Coordinates of C-alpha atoms in Angstrom, one line a residue:
G1123 CA 3.1 -16.6 -15.8
I1124 CA 4.3 -14.5 -13.4
K1125 CA 4.1 -11.5 -15.8
N1126 CA 0.1 -11.3 -16.4
H1127 CA -0.3 -11.9 -12.3
Y1128 CA 1.7 -9.0 -12.5
L1129 CA -0.3 -6.6 -15.5
T1130 CA -3.3 -8.4 -12.6
G1131 CA -1.5 -7.0 -9.7
V1132 CA -1.0 -3.3 -11.7
A1133 CA -4.6 -3.1 -12.9
I1134 CA -5.8 -3.8 -9.4
G1135 CA -3.9 -1.1 -7.9
F1136 CA -4.7 1.3 -10.3
T1137 CA -8.3 1.0 -9.8
N1138 CA -8.4 0.6 -6.2
P1139 CA -11.0 2.7 -5.3
A1140 CA -8.9 3.0 -1.6
A1141 CA -5.2 4.4 -3.8
I1142 CA -7.7 6.6 -5.7
L1143 CA -8.8 8.0 -2.9
W1144 CA -5.3 8.3 -1.5
W1145 CA -3.8 9.8 -4.9
I1146 CA -7.1 12.8 -4.0
T1147 CA -6.3 13.4 -0.2
A1148 CA -3.3 12.7 1.2
G1149 CA -1.1 12.2 -2.1
A1150 CA -2.2 15.6 -2.9
A1151 CA -1.3 17.0 -0.1
L1152 CA 2.2 15.7 0.3
I1153 CA 2.9 16.7 -3.5
A1154 CA 1.8 20.3 -2.7
S1155 CA 4.1 20.4 0.7
T1156 CA 7.4 19.6 -0.8
N1157 CA 9.8 19.8 -3.0
I1158 CA 10.6 17.9 -6.2
T1159 CA 13.2 16.1 -4.4
G1160 CA 11.0 15.0 -2.0
V1161 CA 8.4 13.8 -4.8
A1162 CA 10.9 12.5 -6.5
G1163 CA 12.0 10.3 -3.1
F1164 CA 8.6 9.6 -2.3
F1165 CA 8.1 7.6 -5.4
I1166 CA 11.4 6.3 -5.4
G1167 CA 10.3 5.0 -1.8
V1168 CA 6.8 3.6 -2.5
I1169 CA 8.4 1.3 -5.9
L1170 CA 11.2 0.0 -3.5
W1171 CA 9.0 -1.0 -1.1
V1172 CA 6.1 -2.1 -3.3
V1173 CA 8.6 -3.7 -5.5
S1174 CA 11.0 -5.8 -2.8
F1175 CA 7.7 -6.6 -0.4
S1176 CA 6.3 -8.4 -3.3
V1177 CA 9.7 -10.2 -4.5
A1178 CA 10.3 -10.9 -0.7
L1179 CA 6.8 -12.4 -0.4
H1180 CA 7.3 -14.3 -3.9
Y1181 CA 10.4 -16.2 -3.0
A1182 CA 9.0 -16.7 1.1
K1183 CA 5.6 -18.0 -0.5
T1184 CA 7.5 -20.9 -2.3
K1185 CA 9.7 -21.9 0.8
A1186 CA 7.2 -21.7 3.6
E1187 CA 3.6 -21.9 2.2
W1188 CA 2.5 -20.6 5.7
I1189 CA 3.9 -17.7 5.5
Y1190 CA 1.6 -16.0 2.9
P1191 CA -2.3 -16.1 4.4
V1192 CA 0.4 -14.3 7.6
V1193 CA 1.4 -12.1 5.9
T1194 CA -2.0 -11.5 4.5
L1195 CA -3.8 -11.3 8.0
V1196 CA -1.3 -8.5 9.5
S1197 CA -1.3 -6.8 6.6
G1198 CA -5.6 -7.3 6.6
V1199 CA -5.2 -5.8 10.1
V1200 CA -2.5 -3.0 9.8
L1201 CA -4.7 -1.5 7.0
L1202 CA -8.2 -1.8 9.4
F1203 CA -6.4 -0.2 12.1
F1204 CA -5.3 2.8 10.0
S1205 CA -8.7 2.9 8.7
I1206 CA -10.1 3.1 12.4
V1207 CA -7.4 6.1 13.0
L1208 CA -8.3 7.9 9.7
A1209 CA -11.7 7.3 10.6
Y1210 CA -11.8 9.1 14.5
N1211 CA -9.6 11.9 13.6
A1212 CA -12.3 12.4 11.0
V1213 CA -15.2 12.3 13.1
T1214 CA -12.8 14.5 15.9
L1215 CA -11.8 17.1 13.4
I1216 CA -16.1 17.4 11.9
L1217 CA -16.5 17.5 15.4
K1218 CA -14.7 20.4 16.8

């Protein structure tokens, strides 16, 4: 059921190498550079985004089957874009 799909998603999220790398780098820097209110706000924002996006996508998929592949494609393109920007910035910093 839905509970098993949710737990599968959580397990994938926690073991995702990109997520782990993010928390080791940018996440740690964010936590170190702000106070407890900023950290709490960040986590609340992430939780609200993940839950609302997942629920909205689930219900949208039941109403219009074409939405899921479109959201998947757009998400992949956005992730690729930010990956390229991150790589470019890393190379630029290294070559300075």
